[in-house]
Coordinates of C-alpha atoms in Angstrom, one line a residue:
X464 CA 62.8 -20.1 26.6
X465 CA 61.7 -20.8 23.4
X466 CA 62.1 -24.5 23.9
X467 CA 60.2 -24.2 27.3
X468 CA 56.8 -22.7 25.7
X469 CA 56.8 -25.8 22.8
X470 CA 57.3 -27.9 25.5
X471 CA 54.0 -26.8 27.5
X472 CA 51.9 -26.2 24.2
X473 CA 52.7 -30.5 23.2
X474 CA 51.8 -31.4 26.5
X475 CA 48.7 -29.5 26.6
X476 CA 47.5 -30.5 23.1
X477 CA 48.3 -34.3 24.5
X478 CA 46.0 -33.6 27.8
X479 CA 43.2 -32.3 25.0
X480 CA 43.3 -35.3 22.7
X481 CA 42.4 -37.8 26.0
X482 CA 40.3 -35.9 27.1
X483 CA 38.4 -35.5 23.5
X484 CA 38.7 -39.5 23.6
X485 CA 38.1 -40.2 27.4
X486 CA 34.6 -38.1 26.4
X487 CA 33.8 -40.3 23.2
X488 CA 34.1 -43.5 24.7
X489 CA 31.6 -42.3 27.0
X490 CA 29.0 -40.2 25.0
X491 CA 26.5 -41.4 22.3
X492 CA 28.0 -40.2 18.9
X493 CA 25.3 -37.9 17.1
X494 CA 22.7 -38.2 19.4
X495 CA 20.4 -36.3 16.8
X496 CA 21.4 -39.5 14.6
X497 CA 21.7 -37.6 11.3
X498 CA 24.7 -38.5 10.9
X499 CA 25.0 -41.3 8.1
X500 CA 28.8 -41.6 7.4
X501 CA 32.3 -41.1 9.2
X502 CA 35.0 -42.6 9.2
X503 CA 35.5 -44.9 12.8
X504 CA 39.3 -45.1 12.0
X505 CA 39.7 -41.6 12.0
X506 CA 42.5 -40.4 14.5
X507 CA 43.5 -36.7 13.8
X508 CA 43.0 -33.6 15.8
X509 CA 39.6 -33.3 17.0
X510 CA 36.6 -34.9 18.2
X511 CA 35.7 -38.2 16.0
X512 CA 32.3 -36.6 15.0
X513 CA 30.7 -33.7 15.4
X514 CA 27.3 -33.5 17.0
X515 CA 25.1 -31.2 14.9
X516 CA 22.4 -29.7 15.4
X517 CA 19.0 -31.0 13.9
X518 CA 17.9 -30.0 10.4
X519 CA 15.3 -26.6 10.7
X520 CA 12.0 -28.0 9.7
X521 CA 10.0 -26.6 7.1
X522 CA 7.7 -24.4 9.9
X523 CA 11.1 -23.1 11.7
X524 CA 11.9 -21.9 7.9
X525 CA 8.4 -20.2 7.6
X526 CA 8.1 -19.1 10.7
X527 CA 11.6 -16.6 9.5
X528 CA 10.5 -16.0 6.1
X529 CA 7.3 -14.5 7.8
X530 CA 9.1 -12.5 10.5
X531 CA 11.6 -11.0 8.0
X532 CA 8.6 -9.8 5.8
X533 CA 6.5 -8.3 8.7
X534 CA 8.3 -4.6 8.9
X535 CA 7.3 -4.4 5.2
X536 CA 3.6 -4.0 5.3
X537 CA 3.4 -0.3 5.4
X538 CA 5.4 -0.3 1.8
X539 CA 2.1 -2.5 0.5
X540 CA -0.1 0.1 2.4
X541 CA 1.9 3.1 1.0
X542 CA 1.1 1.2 -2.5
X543 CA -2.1 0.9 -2.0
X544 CA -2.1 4.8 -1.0
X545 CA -0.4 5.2 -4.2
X546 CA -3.2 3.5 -6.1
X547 CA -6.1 5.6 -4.8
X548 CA -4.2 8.5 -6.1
X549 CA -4.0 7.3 -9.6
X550 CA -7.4 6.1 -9.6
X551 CA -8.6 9.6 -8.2
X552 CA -6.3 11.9 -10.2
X553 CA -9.1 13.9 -12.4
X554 CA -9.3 15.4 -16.2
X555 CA -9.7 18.7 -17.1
X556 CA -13.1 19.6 -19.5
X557 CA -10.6 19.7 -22.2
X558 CA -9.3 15.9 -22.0
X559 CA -10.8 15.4 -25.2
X560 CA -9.8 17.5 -27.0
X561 CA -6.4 17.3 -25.9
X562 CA -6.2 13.6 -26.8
X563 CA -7.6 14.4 -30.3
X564 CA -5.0 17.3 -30.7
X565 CA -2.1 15.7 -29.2
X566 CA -1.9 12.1 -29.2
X567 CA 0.7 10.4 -29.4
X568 CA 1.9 12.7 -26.1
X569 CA 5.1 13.7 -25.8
X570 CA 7.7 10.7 -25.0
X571 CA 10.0 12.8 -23.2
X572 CA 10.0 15.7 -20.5
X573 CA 12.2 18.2 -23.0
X574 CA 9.4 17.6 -25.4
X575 CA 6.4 17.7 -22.8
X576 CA 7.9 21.1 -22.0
X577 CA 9.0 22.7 -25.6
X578 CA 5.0 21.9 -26.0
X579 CA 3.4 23.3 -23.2
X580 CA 5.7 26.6 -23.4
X581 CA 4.7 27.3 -27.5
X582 CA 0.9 27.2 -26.4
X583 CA 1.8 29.3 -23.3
X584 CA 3.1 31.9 -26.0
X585 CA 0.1 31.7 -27.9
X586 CA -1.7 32.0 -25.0
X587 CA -3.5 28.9 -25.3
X588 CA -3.4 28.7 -21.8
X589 CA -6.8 26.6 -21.1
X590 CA -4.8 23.9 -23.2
X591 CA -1.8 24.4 -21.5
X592 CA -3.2 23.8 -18.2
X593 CA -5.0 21.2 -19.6
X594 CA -1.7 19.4 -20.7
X595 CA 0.1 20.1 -17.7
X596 CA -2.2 18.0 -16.1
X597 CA -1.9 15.3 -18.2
X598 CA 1.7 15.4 -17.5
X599 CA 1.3 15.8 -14.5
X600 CA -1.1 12.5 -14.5
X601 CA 1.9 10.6 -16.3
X602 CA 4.7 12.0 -13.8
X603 CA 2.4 10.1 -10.9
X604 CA 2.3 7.0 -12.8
X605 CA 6.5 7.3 -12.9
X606 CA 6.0 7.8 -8.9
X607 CA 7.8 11.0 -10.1
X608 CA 5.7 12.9 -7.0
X609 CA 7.7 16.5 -6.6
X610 CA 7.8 16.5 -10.0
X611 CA 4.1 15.9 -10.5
X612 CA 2.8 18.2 -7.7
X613 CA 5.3 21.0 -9.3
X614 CA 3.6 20.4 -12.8
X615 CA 0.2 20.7 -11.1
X616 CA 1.1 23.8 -9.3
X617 CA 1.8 25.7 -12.2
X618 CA -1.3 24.1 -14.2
X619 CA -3.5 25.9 -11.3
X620 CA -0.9 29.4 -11.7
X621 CA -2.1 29.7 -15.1
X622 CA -5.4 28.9 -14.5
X623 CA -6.7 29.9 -10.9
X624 CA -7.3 33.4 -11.6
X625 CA -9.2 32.9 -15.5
X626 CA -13.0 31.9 -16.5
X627 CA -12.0 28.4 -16.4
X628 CA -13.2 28.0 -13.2
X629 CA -14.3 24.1 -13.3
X630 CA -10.9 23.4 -14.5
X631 CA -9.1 25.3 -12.2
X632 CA -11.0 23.1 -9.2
X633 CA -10.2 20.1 -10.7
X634 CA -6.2 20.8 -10.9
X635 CA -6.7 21.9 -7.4
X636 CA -8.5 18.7 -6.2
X637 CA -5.4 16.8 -8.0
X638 CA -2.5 18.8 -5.8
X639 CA -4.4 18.5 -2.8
X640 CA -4.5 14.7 -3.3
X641 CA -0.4 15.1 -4.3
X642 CA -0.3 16.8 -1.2
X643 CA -1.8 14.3 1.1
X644 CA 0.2 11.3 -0.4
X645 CA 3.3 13.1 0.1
X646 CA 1.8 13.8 3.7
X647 CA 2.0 17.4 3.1
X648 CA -1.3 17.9 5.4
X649 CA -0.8 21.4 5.8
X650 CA -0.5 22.2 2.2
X651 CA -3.5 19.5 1.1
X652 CA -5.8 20.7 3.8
X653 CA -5.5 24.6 2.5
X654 CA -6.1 23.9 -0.9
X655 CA -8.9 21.1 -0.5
X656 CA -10.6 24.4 1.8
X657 CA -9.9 26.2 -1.5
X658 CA -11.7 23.7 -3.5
X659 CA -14.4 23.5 -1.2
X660 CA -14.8 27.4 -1.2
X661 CA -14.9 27.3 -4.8
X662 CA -17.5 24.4 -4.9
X663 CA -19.7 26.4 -3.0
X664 CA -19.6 29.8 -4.5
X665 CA -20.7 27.8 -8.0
X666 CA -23.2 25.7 -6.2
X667 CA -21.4 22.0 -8.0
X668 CA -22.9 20.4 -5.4
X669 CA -21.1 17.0 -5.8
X670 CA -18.1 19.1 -5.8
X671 CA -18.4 19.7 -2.5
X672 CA -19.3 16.5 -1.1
X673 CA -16.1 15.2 -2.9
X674 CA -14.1 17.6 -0.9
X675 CA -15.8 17.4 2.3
X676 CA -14.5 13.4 2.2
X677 CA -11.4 14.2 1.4
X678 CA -11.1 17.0 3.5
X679 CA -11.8 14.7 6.4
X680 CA -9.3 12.1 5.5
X681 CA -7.1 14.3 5.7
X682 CA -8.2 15.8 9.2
X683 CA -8.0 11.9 10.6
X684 CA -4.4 12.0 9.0
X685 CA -3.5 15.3 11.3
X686 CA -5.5 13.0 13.8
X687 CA -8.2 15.3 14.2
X688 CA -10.9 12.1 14.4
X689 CA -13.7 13.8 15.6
X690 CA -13.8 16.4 12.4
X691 CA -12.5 14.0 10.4
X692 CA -15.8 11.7 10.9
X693 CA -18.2 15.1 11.2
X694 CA -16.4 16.0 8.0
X695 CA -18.3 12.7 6.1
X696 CA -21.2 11.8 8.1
X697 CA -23.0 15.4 8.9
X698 CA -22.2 17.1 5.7
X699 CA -20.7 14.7 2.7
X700 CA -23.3 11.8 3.1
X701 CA -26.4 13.8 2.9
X702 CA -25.2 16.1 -0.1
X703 CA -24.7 12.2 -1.6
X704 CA -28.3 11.5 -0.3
X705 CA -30.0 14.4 -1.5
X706 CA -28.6 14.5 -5.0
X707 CA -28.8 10.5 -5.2
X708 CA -24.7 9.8 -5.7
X709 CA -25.0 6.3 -4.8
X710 CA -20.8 6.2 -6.1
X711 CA -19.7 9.2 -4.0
X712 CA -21.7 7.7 -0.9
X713 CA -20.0 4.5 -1.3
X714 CA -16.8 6.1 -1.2
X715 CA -17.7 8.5 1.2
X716 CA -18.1 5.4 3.3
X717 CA -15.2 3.5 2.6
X718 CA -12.8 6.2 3.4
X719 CA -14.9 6.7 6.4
X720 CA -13.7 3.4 7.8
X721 CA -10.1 3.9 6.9
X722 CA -10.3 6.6 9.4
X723 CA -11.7 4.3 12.0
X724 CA -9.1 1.8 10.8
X725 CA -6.5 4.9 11.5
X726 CA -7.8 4.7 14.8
X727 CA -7.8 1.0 15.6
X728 CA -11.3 1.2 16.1
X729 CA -12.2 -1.6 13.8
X730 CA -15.9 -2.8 14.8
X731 CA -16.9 0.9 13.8
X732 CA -14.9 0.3 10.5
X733 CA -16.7 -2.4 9.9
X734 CA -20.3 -1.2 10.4
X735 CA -19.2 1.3 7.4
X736 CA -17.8 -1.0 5.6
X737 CA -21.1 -3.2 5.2
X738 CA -23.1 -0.5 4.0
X739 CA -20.7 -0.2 1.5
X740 CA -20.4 -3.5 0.1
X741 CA -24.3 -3.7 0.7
X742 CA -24.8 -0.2 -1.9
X743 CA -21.8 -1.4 -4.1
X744 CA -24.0 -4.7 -4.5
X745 CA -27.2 -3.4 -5.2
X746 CA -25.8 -0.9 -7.7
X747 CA -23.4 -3.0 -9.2
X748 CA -19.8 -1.3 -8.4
X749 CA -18.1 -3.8 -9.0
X750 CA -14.5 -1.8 -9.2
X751 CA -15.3 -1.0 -5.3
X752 CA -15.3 -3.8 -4.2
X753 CA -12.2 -5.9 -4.2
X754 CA -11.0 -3.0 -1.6
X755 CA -14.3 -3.4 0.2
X756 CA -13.6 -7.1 1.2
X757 CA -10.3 -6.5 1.7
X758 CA -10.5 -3.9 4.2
X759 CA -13.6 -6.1 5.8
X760 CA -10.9 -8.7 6.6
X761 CA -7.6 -6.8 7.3
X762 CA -9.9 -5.5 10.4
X763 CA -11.0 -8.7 11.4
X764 CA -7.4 -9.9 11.2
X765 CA -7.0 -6.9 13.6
X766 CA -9.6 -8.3 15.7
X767 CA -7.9 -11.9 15.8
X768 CA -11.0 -13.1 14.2
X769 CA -8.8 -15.5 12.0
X770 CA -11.7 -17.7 10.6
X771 CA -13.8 -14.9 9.5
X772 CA -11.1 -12.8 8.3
X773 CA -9.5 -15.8 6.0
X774 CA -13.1 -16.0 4.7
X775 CA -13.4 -12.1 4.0
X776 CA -9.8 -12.3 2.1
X777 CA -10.5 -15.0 -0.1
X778 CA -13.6 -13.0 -1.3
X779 CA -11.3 -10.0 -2.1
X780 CA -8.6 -12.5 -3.7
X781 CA -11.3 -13.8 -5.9
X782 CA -12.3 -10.2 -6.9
X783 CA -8.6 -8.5 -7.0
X784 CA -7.7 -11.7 -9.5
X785 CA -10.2 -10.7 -11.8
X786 CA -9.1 -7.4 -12.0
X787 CA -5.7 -7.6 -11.8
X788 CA -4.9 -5.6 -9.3
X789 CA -1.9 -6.3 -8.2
X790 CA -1.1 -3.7 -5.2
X791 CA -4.2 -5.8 -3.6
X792 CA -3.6 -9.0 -4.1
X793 CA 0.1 -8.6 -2.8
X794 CA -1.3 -7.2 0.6
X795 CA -4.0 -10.0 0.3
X796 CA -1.3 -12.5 0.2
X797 CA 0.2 -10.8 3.1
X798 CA -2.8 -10.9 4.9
X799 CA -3.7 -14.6 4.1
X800 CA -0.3 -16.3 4.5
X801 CA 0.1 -14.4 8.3
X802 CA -3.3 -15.8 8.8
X803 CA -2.5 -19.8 7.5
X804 CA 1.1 -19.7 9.6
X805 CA -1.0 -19.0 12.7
X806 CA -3.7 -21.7 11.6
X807 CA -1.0 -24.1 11.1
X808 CA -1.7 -24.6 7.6
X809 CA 1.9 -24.7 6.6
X810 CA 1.4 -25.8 3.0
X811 CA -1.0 -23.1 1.8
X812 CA 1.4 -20.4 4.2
X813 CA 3.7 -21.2 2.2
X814 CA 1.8 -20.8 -1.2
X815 CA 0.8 -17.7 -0.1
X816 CA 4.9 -16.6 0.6
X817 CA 5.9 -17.1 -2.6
X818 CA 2.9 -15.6 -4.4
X819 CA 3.7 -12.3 -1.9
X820 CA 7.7 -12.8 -3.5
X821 CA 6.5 -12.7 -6.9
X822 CA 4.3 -9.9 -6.9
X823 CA 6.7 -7.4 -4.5
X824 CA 9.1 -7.9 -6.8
X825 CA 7.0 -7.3 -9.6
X826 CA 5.9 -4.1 -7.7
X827 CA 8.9 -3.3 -5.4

């Protein structure tokens, strides 16, 4: 039986083999043609050559890179989130003083503690606070979050209930932001009311147009648009305009079209955004406006205006390049390369890829 099966598998290998050659004296070998050497003599087991397939061109290998890279935009968002919140986070009326007293800080958290605790049992508890939001500050720039929004939350324990009263505000405004990065909406929105409350009672006007902005960005998070734009336009913008806070209006704008952009309403974005870039001109801000531009294109990106857009993105590559600012000019690059792979321009697509590689990995 054995015999039989060795039999039928030798006669049906010898069927294959004429076959393989009945077919190659009748086909083109390599029809692609990129084959450059074989060897004609060659009789073994197989086909003589083997018809592959066309090399990918360079635009089939972009046209990947690009696709695989796609899904990762919200990171850059998130890091540009992340940003805001370090540029944002705000010192206590102490700062000073507590560099004076204190600097070098504390290089490690056993350290940062053993210090905070000996002034708690003095109680030194304005500079306490006041360190704990330092630390808090430096725990953010680890991306140590929890661990920041815990530090903060025992700052405003100590603090909340005292004569410090300015200070207590400020460590509030901090947690709330915390809060709203971590997308903790409830627990941002009660203590930005909190803030607001406070702001009022003590009349610090600027105080309260602060939290009114932020306040609303955080209602357009919990997409509650409508309050979310009543929040800036009908009660932030005119506190800006009566006390003259060309900064916080410029601001006040620019986070007014993020929540348009939340929305996908970009022409409105836009309209907010020129007045920003218009005030940031005439009163020189320049660290506003690198984001300005940027957020000018990314929504006319979103519009599939591609000419305009590349223009817009160029402006806020020149400006994020002198700065530095490296969370921006990765989502730039994003923005730009996306933009040249649609236009065709291959070469600068592909300029812009591996200036996106090198500053995610820097980054990420």
């Amino acid at each position: 039986m054995f015999n039989k099966v060795r039999v039928l598998l030798a006669i049906v290998l010898i069927i294959s083999l004429k076959g393989v050659k009945a077919q190659s004296g009748s086909e083109v070998l390599d029809p692609a043609g990129f084959v450059t050497k074989y060897n004609p003599n060659f009789k073994g087991i197989g086909p003589e050559v083997y018809n592959l397939p066309a090399p990918r061109t360079k635009e089939e290998v972009l046209v990947d890179s690009y696709k695989e890279k796609n899904s990762f935009y919200d990171s850059i968002a998130r890091q540009l989130d992340y940003q805001n919140l370090i540029e944002e986070f705000q010192q206590t009326s102490n700062s000073s003083y507590l560099i004076q007293q204190f600097q070098p800080f504390p290089n490690s958290a056993e350290k940062w503690m053993d210090l905070i605790n000996s002034l708690k049992r003095n109680n030194n508890t304005r500079l306490a606070a006041g360190l704990l939001n330092v630390y808090a500050l430096e725990a953010t720039k680890q991306n140590d979050i929890k661990k920041s929004i815990a530090l903060l939350a025992e700052a405003l324990g100590l603090i909340q209930n005292t004569e410090f009263k300015a200070d207590a505000s400020i460590v509030q405004f901090n947690l709330a932001n915390a809060h709203l990065y971590q997308r903790s909406f409830s627990d941002a929105d009660a203590l930005q009311e909190q803030y607001l409350q406070k702001a009022i009672d003590s009349k610090r006007i600027t105080d309260q147009a602060n939290s009114l902005v932020q306040a609303g960005l955080i209602r357009a998070h919990q997409k509650e648009y409508k309050a979310a734009e009543n929040s800036i336009i009908r009660r932030a913008i005119p506190i800006y305009n009566k006390t003259k806070d060309f900064s916080g209006k410029t601001k006040a704008w620019i986070q007014l079209a993020k929540i348009y952009q939340l929305q996908n309403k970009h022409t409105e974005a836009q309209w907010f955004l020129i007045q920003a870039r218009d005030l940031a001109n005439s009163k020189n801000f320049k660290m506003d406006l690198p984001e300005i531009e940027y957020m000018l294109g990314y929504s006319k990106f979103m519009q599939q205006n591609y000419r305009v857009a590349k223009l817009e993105l160029e402006k806020a590559k020149t400006l994020a390049d002198g700065e530095n600012n490296k969370a921006l000019q990765l989502a730039i690059h994003d923005k730009l390369g996306e933009i040249d792979m649609i236009m065709g321009n291959y070469e600068s697509a592909e300029a812009h890829l591996s200036e996106y590689w090198k500053l995610r990995k820097e980054l990420f």
